[in-house]
Every structure is written in structure tokens, then in C-alpha cells.
Short mmCIF file of C-alpha atoms and ligand atoms in Angstrom, two decimals:
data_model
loop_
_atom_site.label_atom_id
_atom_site.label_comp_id
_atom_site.label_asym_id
_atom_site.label_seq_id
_atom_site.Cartn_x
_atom_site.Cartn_y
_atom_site.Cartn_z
CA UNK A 1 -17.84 -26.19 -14.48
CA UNK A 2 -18.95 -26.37 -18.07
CA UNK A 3 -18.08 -23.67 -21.04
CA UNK A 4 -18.99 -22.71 -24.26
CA UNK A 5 -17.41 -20.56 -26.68
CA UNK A 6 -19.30 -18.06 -28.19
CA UNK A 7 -17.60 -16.32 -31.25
CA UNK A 8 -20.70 -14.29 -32.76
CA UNK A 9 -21.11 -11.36 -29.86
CA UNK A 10 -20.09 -8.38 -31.41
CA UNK A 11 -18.98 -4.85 -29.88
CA UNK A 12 -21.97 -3.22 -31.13
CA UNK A 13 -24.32 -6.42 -28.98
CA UNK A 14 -22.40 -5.61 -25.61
CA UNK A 15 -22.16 -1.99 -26.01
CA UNK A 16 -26.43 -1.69 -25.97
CA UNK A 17 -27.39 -0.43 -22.67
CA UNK A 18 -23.70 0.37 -21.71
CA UNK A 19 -23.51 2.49 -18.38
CA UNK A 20 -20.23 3.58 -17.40
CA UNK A 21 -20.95 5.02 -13.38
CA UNK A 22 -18.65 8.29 -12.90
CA UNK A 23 -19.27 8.49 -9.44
CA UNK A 24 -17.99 4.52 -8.72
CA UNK A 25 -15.69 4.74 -11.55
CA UNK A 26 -16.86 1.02 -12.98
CA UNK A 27 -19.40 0.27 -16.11
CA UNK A 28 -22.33 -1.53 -14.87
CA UNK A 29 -24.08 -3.59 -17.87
CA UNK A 30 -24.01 -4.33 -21.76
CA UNK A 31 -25.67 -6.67 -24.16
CA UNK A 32 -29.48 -5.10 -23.74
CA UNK A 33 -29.27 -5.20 -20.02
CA UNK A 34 -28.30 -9.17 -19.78
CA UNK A 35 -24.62 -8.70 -18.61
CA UNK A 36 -23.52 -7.45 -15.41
CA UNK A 37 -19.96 -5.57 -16.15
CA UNK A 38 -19.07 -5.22 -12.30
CA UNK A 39 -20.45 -7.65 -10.30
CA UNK A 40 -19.80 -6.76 -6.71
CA UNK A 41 -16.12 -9.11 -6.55
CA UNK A 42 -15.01 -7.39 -9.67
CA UNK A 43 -11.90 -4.90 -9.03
CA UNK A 44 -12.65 -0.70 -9.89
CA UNK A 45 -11.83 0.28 -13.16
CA UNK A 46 -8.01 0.96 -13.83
CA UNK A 47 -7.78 1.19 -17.16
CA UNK A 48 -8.14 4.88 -17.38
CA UNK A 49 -5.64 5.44 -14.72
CA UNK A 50 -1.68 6.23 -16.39
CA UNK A 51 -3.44 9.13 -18.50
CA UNK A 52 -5.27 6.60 -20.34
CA UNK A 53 -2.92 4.73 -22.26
CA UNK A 54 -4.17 1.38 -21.77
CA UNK A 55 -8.30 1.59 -22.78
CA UNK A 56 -6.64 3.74 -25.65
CA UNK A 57 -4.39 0.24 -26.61
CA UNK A 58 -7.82 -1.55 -26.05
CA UNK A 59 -9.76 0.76 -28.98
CA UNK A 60 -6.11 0.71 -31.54
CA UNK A 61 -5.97 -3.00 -31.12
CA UNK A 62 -9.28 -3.28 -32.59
CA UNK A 63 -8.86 -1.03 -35.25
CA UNK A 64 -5.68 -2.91 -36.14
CA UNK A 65 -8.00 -6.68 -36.26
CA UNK A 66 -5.78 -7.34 -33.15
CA UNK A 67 -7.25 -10.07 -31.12
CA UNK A 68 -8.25 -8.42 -27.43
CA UNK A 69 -7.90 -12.21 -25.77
CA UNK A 70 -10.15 -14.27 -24.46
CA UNK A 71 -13.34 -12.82 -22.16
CA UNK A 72 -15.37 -14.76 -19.56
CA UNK A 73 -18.76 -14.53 -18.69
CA UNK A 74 -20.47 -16.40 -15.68
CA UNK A 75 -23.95 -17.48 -16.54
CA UNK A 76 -25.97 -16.43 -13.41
CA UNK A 77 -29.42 -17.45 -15.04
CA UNK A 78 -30.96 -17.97 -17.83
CA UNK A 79 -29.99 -15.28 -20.53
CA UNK A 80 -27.98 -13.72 -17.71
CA UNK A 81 -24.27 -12.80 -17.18
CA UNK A 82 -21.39 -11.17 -15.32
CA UNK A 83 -18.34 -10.58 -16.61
CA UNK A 84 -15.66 -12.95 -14.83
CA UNK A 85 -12.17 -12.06 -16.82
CA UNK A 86 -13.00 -9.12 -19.54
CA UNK A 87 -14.05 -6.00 -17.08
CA UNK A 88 -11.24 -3.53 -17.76
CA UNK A 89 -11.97 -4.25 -21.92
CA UNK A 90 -15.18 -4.07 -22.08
CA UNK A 91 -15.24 -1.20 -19.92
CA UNK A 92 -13.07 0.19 -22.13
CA UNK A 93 -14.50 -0.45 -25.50
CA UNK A 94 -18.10 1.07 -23.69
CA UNK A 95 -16.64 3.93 -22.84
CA UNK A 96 -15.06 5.09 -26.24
CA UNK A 97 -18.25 4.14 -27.92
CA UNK A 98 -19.80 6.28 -25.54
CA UNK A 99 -17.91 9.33 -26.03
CA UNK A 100 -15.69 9.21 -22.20
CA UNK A 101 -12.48 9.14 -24.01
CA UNK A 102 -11.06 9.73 -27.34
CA UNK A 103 -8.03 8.16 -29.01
CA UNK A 104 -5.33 9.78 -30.98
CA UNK A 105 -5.98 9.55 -35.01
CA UNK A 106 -2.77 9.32 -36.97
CA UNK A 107 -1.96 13.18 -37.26
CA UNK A 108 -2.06 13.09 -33.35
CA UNK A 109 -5.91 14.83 -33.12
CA UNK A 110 -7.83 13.71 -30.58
CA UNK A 111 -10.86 11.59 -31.84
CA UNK A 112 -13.72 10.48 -30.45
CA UNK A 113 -16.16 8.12 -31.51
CA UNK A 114 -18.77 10.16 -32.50
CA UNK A 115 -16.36 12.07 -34.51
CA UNK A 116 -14.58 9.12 -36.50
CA UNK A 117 -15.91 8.11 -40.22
CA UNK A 118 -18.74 5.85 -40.40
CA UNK A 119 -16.33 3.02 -41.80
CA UNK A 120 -14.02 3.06 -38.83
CA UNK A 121 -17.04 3.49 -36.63
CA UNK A 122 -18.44 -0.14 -38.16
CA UNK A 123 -14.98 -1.54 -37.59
CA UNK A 124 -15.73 -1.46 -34.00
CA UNK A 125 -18.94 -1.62 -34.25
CA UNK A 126 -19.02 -5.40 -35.66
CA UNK A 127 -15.42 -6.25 -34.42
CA UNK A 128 -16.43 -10.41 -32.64
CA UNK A 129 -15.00 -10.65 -29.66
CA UNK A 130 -13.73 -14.06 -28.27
CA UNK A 131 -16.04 -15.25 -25.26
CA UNK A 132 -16.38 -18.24 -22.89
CA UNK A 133 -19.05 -18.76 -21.13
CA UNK A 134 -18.78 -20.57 -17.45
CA UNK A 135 -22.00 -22.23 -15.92
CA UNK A 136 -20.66 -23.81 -12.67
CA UNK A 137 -21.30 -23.38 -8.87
CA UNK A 138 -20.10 -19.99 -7.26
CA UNK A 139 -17.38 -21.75 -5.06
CA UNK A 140 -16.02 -23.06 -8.46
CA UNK A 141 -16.08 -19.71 -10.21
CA UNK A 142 -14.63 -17.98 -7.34
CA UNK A 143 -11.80 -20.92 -7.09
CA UNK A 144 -11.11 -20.28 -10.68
CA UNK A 145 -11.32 -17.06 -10.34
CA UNK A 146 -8.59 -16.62 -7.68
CA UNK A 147 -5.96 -18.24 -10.08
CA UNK A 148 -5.99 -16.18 -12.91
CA UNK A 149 -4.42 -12.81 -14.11
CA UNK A 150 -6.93 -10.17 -15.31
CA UNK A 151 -5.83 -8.65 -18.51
CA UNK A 152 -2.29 -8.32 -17.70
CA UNK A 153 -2.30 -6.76 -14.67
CA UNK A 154 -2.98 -9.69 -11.99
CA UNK A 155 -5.03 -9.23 -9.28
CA UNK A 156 -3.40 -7.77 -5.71
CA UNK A 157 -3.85 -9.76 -2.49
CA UNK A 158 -6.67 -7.38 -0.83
CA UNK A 159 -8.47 -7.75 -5.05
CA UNK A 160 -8.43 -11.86 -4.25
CA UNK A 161 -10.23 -11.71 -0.81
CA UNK A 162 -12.60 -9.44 -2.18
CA UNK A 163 -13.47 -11.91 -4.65
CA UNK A 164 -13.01 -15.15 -2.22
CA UNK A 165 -15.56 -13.36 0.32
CA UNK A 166 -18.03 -11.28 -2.18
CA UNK A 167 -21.25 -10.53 -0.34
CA UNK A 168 -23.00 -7.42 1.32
CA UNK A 169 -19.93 -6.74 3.74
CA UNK A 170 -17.31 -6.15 0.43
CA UNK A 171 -19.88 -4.12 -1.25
CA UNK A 172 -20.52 -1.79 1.80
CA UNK A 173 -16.85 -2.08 2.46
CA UNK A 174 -15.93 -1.06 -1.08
CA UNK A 175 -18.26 1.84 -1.41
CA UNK A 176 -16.40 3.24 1.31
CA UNK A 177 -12.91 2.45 1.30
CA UNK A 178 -12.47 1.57 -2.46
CA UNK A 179 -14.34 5.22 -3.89
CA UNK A 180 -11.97 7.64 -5.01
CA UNK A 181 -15.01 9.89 -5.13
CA UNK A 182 -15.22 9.78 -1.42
CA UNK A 183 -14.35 12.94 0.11
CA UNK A 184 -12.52 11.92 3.48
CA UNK A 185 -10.02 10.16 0.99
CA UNK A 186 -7.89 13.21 1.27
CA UNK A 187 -7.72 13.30 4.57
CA UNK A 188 -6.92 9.50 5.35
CA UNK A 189 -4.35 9.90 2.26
CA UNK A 190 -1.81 11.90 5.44
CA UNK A 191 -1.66 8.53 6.84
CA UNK A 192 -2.17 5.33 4.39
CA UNK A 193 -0.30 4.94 1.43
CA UNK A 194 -1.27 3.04 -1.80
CA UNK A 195 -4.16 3.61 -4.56
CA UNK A 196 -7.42 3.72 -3.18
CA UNK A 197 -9.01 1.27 -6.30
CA UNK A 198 -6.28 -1.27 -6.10
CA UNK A 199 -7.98 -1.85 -2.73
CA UNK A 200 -4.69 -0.32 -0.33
CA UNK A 201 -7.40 1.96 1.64
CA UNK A 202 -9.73 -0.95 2.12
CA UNK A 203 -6.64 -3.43 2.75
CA UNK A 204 -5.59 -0.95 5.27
CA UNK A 205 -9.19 -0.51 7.54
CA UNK A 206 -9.30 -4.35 7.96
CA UNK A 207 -5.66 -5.03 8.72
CA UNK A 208 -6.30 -2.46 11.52
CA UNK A 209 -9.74 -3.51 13.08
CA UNK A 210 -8.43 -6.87 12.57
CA UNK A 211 -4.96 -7.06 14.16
CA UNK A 212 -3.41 -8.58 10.58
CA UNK A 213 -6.10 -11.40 11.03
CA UNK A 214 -7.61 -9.59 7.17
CA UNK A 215 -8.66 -13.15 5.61
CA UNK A 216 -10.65 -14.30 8.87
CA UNK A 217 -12.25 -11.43 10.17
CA UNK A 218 -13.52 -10.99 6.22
CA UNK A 219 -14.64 -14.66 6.11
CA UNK A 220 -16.34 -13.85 10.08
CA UNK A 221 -18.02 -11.00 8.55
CA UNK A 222 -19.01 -11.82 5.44
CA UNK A 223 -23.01 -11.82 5.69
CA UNK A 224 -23.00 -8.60 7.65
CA UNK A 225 -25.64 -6.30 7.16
CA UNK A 226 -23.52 -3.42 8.07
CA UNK A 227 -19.94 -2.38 8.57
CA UNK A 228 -20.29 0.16 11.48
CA UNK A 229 -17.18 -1.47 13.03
CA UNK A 230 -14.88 -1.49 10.48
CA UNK A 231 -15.75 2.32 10.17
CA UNK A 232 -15.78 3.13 13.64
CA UNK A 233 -12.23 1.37 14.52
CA UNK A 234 -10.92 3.09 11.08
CA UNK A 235 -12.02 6.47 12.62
CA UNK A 236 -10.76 6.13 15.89
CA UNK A 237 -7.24 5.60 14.59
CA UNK A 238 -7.14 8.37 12.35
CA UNK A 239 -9.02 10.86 14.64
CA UNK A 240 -6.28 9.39 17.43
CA UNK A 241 -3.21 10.38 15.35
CA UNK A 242 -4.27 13.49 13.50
CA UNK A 243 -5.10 14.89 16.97
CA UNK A 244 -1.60 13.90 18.64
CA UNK A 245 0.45 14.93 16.01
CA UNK A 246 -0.91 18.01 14.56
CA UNK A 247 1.49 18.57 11.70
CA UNK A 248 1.38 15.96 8.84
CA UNK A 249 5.17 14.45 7.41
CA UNK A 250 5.50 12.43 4.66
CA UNK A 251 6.90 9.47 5.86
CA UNK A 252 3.49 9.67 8.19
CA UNK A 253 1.75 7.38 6.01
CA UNK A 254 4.36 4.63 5.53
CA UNK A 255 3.20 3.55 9.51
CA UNK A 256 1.33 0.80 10.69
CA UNK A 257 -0.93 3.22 12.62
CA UNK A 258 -3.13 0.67 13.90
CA UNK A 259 -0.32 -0.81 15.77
CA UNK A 260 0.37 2.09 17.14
CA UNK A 261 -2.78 3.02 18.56
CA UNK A 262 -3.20 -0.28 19.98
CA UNK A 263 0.10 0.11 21.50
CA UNK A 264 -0.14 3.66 22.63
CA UNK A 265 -3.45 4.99 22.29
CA UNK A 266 -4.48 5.40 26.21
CA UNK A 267 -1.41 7.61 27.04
CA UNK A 268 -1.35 11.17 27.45
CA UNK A 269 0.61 13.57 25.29
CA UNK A 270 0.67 17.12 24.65
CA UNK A 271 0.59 17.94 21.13
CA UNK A 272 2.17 21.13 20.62
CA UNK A 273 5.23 19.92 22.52
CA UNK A 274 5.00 16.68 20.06
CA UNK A 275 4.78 18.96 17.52
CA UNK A 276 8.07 21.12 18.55
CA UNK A 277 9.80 17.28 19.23
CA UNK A 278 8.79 16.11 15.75
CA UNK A 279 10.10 19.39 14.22
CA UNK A 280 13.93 19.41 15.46
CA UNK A 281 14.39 15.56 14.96
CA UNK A 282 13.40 16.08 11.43
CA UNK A 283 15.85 19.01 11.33
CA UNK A 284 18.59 16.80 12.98
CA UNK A 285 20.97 15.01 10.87
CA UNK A 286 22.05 12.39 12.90
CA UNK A 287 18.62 10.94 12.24
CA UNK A 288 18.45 8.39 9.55
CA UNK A 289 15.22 6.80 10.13
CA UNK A 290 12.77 9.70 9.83
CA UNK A 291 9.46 7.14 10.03
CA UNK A 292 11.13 5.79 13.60
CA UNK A 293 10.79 9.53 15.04
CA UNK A 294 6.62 9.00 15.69
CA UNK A 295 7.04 5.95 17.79
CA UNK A 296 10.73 7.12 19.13
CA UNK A 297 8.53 10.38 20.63
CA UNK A 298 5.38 8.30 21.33
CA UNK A 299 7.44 5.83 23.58
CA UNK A 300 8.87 8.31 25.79
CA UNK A 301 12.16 9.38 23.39
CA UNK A 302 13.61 6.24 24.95
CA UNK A 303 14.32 3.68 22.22
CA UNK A 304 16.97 5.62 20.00
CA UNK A 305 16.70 2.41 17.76
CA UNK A 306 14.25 3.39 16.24
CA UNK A 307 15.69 6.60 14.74
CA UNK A 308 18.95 4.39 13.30
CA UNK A 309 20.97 7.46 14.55
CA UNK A 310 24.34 8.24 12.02
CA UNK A 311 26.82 6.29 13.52
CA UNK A 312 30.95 7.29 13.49
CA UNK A 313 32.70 6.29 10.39
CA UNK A 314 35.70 4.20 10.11
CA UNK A 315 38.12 6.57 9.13
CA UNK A 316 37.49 8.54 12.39
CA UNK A 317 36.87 5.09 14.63
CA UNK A 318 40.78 4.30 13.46
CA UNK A 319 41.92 8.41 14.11
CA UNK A 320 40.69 7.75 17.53
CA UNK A 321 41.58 4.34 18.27
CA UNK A 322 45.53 5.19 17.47
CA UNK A 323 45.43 8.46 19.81
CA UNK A 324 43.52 6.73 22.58
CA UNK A 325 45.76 3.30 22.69
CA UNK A 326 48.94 5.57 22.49
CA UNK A 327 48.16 7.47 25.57
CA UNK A 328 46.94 4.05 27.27
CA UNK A 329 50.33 2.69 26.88
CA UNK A 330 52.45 5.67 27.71
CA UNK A 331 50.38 5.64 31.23
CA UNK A 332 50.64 1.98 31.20
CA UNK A 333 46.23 1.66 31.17
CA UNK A 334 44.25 -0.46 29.10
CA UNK A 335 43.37 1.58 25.92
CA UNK A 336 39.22 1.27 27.35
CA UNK A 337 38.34 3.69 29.87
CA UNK A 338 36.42 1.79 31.30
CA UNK A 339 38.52 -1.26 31.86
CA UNK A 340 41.10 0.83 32.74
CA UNK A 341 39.21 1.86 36.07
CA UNK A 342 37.74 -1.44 36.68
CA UNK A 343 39.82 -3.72 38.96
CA UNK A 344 39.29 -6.80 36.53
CA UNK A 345 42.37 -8.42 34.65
CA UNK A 346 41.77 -6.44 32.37
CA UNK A 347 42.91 -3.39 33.58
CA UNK A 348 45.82 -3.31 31.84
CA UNK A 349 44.52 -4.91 28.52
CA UNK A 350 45.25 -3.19 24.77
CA UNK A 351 42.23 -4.52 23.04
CA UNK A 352 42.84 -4.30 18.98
CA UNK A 353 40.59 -2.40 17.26
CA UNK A 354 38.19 -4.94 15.69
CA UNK A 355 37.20 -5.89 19.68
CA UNK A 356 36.16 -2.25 20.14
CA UNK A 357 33.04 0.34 19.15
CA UNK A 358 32.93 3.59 18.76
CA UNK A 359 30.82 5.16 21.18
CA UNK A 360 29.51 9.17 22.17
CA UNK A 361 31.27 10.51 25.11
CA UNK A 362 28.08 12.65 25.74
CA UNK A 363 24.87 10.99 24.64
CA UNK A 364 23.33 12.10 21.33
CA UNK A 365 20.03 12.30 22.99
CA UNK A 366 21.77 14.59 25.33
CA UNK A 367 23.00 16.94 22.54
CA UNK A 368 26.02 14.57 21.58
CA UNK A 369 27.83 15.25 18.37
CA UNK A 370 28.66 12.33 15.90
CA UNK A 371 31.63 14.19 15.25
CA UNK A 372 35.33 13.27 15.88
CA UNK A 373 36.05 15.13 19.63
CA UNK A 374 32.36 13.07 21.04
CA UNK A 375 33.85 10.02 20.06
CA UNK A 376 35.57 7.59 22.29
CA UNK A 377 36.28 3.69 21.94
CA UNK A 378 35.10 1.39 24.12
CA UNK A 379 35.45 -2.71 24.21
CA UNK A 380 32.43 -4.17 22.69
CA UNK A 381 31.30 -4.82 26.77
CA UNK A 382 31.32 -1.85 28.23
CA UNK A 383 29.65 -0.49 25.14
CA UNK A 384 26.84 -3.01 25.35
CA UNK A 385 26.82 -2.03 28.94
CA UNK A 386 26.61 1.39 28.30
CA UNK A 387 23.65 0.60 26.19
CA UNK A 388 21.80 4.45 24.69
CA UNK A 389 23.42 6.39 22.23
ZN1 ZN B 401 36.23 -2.20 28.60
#
């Protein structure tokens, strides 16, 4: 890969022909048309996000002769150019110049360009900016690419593959999943977390249709003239959950859906009684795992595991431990019920409290307290044996 260093290129050169697209949210070109801004394995703009506060550092740090860092451009062709490292800066510095955004002036007015004094204007205007140009093979830009930091805020995982499999697939991808303009983001935001321009949306679709496998099915479908699968798995998932569970929780949206409809999707439920199910375990206490309650109700209400249900606390495991072995001994029993009927050698055993757990006398999934007159000790045997809480 070979590079030159290019000192002379000033603001006012890449700001000619500036576009800054509201509906993507990315700029698209600069210096008369000759430099591509957001080639397609560049990451959304993110600059403006955090009310603003980093393009605003961008515009004071040139006002203050700061230097911005180094930018890099990839020569595609002659005379032409994509920005490699540089996108969120020079995105910023278009955007001021173009009037998106204004900066604070040192009474604490908003200012915008237009609106500054022809002196600070030219500061900008002719500040040099510090570029390297890259002519080398796209495997050895996208190599390079992949190990460093843009600007501070290094790339995420789902950013990287985007770059390491660019093509027609990530741009279709992208404009669906990636596009905070889009309007089902709202709905898909009940049940994915994350930002949708750091990628988590997009991250999210192909870990789904792709069972975790994100990295090869991107590499299997990178020349894809369409993504009708990725869409149409996507869908199914969402339109599957939003139509068993009809009321939307929080902690919805911190699940591995895709799983889960794998896993459960050709079973019959009955919403409204889902929906009545969902409603008293969030109201119960006990529960301390209040993500575990949509698979806990989807599996039948059988793995109690999954809801880490409050368990009894030692102050009331020793209360109970000291009544229960006293009455064992005065009846001459071992101090476990359930030894205590058996016709083992242990019949007759005290076990000390370390060998014993604390167990619910009537099940908490039948209505079973965690409270001091539900609790009973049992060896740690018979309360494996006994198994649900
Ligand atoms: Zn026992």
C-alpha cells in the first residue's frame, strides 16, 4: 500500500459540493465532487448524537489552530477518493459550514456559520487539514482498515464486518436495518436493544437468520442481489412474538428472540391467558429474574430456574433449623423429614446445618410463600430429590 501526505487541502477545497443526506443521516461527497464521504463500509454518522457535543469540539478545535489528527483518503481512481479514517470530521466540519448546526460563541449564543464574522468564517475556511492518501488493493485497505480506531470512538464488532464484507448485501442491509429514519424502527425497538447506527438492529437480523453464524452467513452472502431473507426471517420473529405476547415489558428486548422462536415457535399458546400469566409474575416478588418469565411461560411454567425465584435467608434457614432439630431429638427422629420416614441408616441421623437446604413445604409455583412458616430443612438429597421450588 503506498501513501502520500498531502498538507495543502483546505476546509474550504473539501467543503465544495458538500451534501450532508438527512434522510440516511451520513454526508455523501466534498472536494468538487472527487471524494466520496460515506462509501458504503463507512459507519452512520454519530457525531451529532449526545446533543451534539462532539462535531461542536470538531468546529472549536479549529478555531483554536487545534490539530483535528490525521485523515485518510483511499484513492479509488484517478482524481478520485473515499474517505477511509476522517468521516465523522469531515462530516462535521460540512455540516457547520452548511448551516445544520451552530456552535456556542463565547457569551453562550448560538452561532452559525452564516452568522459568524467574515474573519472567523476564513479561519475555517483556509484551516489545512492533515491528509494521507492510501493507493493499495481493497483487501489491503479493508485489512488496514479493520485495525484502527476511528476518531476516538473505535469501531463495534457488527461496524468491522460491515467493512470486512462491503458490497451490495451491506448496503441493502444497512438501508434497512441501520436507518433511524425507517419507520418500523419503533416497533422492532419493543424487542432489540442497542442504537440502530452503531449497527445493534442490523447485528441483531443476522445473528437471528443466522443462528450466531453472523461472520459466515455475511461472507456467504456477500454478492447478493437482494436481502429478502434476512427480511423475511427478521419479520417472522417479530410478527411471532408481538402476536404471543400482546403486552410489551421492558426487559422484552434484552432476549435472544431468535432463539426463542427457533425453540418454540410451532407451539400453540393462547395469548390473553399469556398475557394474564405474564402480568401476576411481574407482580410477584419472589421473582428475581423478570427476563426468565417469557421463556419460564413459553416452556410450559416448568423450569422455575429461569425466574431465579427469592430464596430463604439465613437468618430464617438457622430459626428453623434449631426448632426443627430440637423436636427431632426430643422424638428421637433424624432432624430431615424425609430421612426420618425412610428406613435407611439414616433414620435417626442429626445432620448439621451446613449439610442441609432450605426448602418450601408447599411449592412456590403452587402458591408457596418464601416466608418463615413455608420453610422446612431438608438434607441436601432429599432436596435435590425433591427437585421444583
Ligand atoms: Zn434426608
Amino acid at each position: 500500500m503506498k501513501t502520500t501526505l498531502r498538507t495543502e487541502i483546505t476546509v474550504a477545497e473539501i467543503c465544495d459540493g458538500f451534501v450532508y443526506n438527512e434522510f440516511e443521516g451520513k454526508g455523501l461527497f466534498g472536494l468538487s465532487g472527487k471524494l466520496t464521504i460515506q462509501p458504503e463500509y463507512q459507519r452512520n454518522y454519530i457525531y451529532a448524537a449526545d446533543g451534539g457535543k462532539r462535531e461542536a469540539a470538531v468546529i472549536e478545535s479549529i478555531l483554536q489552530g487545534y490539530p483535528l489528527g490525521l485523515i485518510y483518503f483511499n484513492k479509488v481512481a484517478e482524481d478520485k477518493f473515499e474517505v477511509l479514517d476522517g468521516q465523522q470530521r469531515i462530516t462535521s466540519i460540512g455540516r457547520f459550514v452548511k448551516d445544520k448546526f451552530a456552535i456556542k460563541d463565547s457569551g453562550g449564543m448560538p452561532q452559525y456559520f452564516s452568522s459568524m464574522a467574515a474573519d472567523k468564517q476564513n479561519l475555517i475556511l483556509d484551516a489545512k487539514l492533515l491528509i494521507y492518501e492510501c493507493d493499495g488493493q481493497e483487501s489491503e485497505i479493508k485489512d488496514w482498515f479493520k485495525t484502527i480506531n476511528i476518531a476516538g470512538v473505535p469501531l463495534n464488532e457488527q461496524e468491522l464486518l460491515n467493512a470486512v464484507y462491503s458490497g451490495k448485501f451491506v448496503t441493502l442491509a444497512k438501508e434497512t436495518f441501520s436507518n433511524s429514519q425507517n419507520a418500523n424502527t419503533q416497533k422492532w425497538s419493543a424487542y432489540v436493544k442497542g442504537s440502530v447506527i452503531r449497527q445493534d438492529y442490523l447485528e441483531c437480523a443476522l445473528k437471528w437468520v443466522s443462528k450466531g453464524e453472523i461472520g459466515q452467513y455475511m461472507s456467504t452472502h456477500r454478492n447478493d442481489a437482494n436481502i429478502h431473507e434476512l427480511v423475511s426471517y427478521f419479520n417472522s420473529v417479530i410478527g411471532w412474538v408481538s402476536s404471543v405476547f400482546i403486552s410489551v415489558e421492558s426487559e422484552m428486548r434484552l432476549l435472544d428472540w431468535g432463539r426463542l422462536y427457533e425453540t418454540y415457535h410451532d407451539q400453540p399458546y393462547n395469548p390473553t391467558v399469556l398475557a394474564a400469566s405474564v402480568a401476576r409474575l411481574y407482580g410477584d416478588s419472589y421473582v428475581k429474574n423478570r427476563r426468565g418469565i417469557f421463556e419460564y411461560l413459553l416452556g410450559g411454567s416448568k423450569d422455575t430456574k429461569l425466574l431465579e425465584l427469592r430464596i430463604f435467608d439465613d437468618a430464617t434457614k438457622k430459626s428453623v433449623y434449631a426448632t426443627q432439630t430440637q423436636k427431632a431429638k426430643a422424638q428421637e427422629k433424624s432432624n430431615c423429614p424425609h430421612c426420618a420416614i425412610g428406613h435407611e441408616s439414616n433414620k435417626k441421623k442429626i445432620w448439621p446445618l451446613p449439610e442441609m437446604d432450605a426448602d418450601h413445604v408447599t411449592a412456590w409455583s403452587k402458591g408457596g410463600d418464601t416466608a418463615i412458616k413455608n420453610c422446612q430443612l431438608l438434607c441436601k438429597t432429599h432436596n435435590r430429590a425433591k427437585g421444583n421450588c
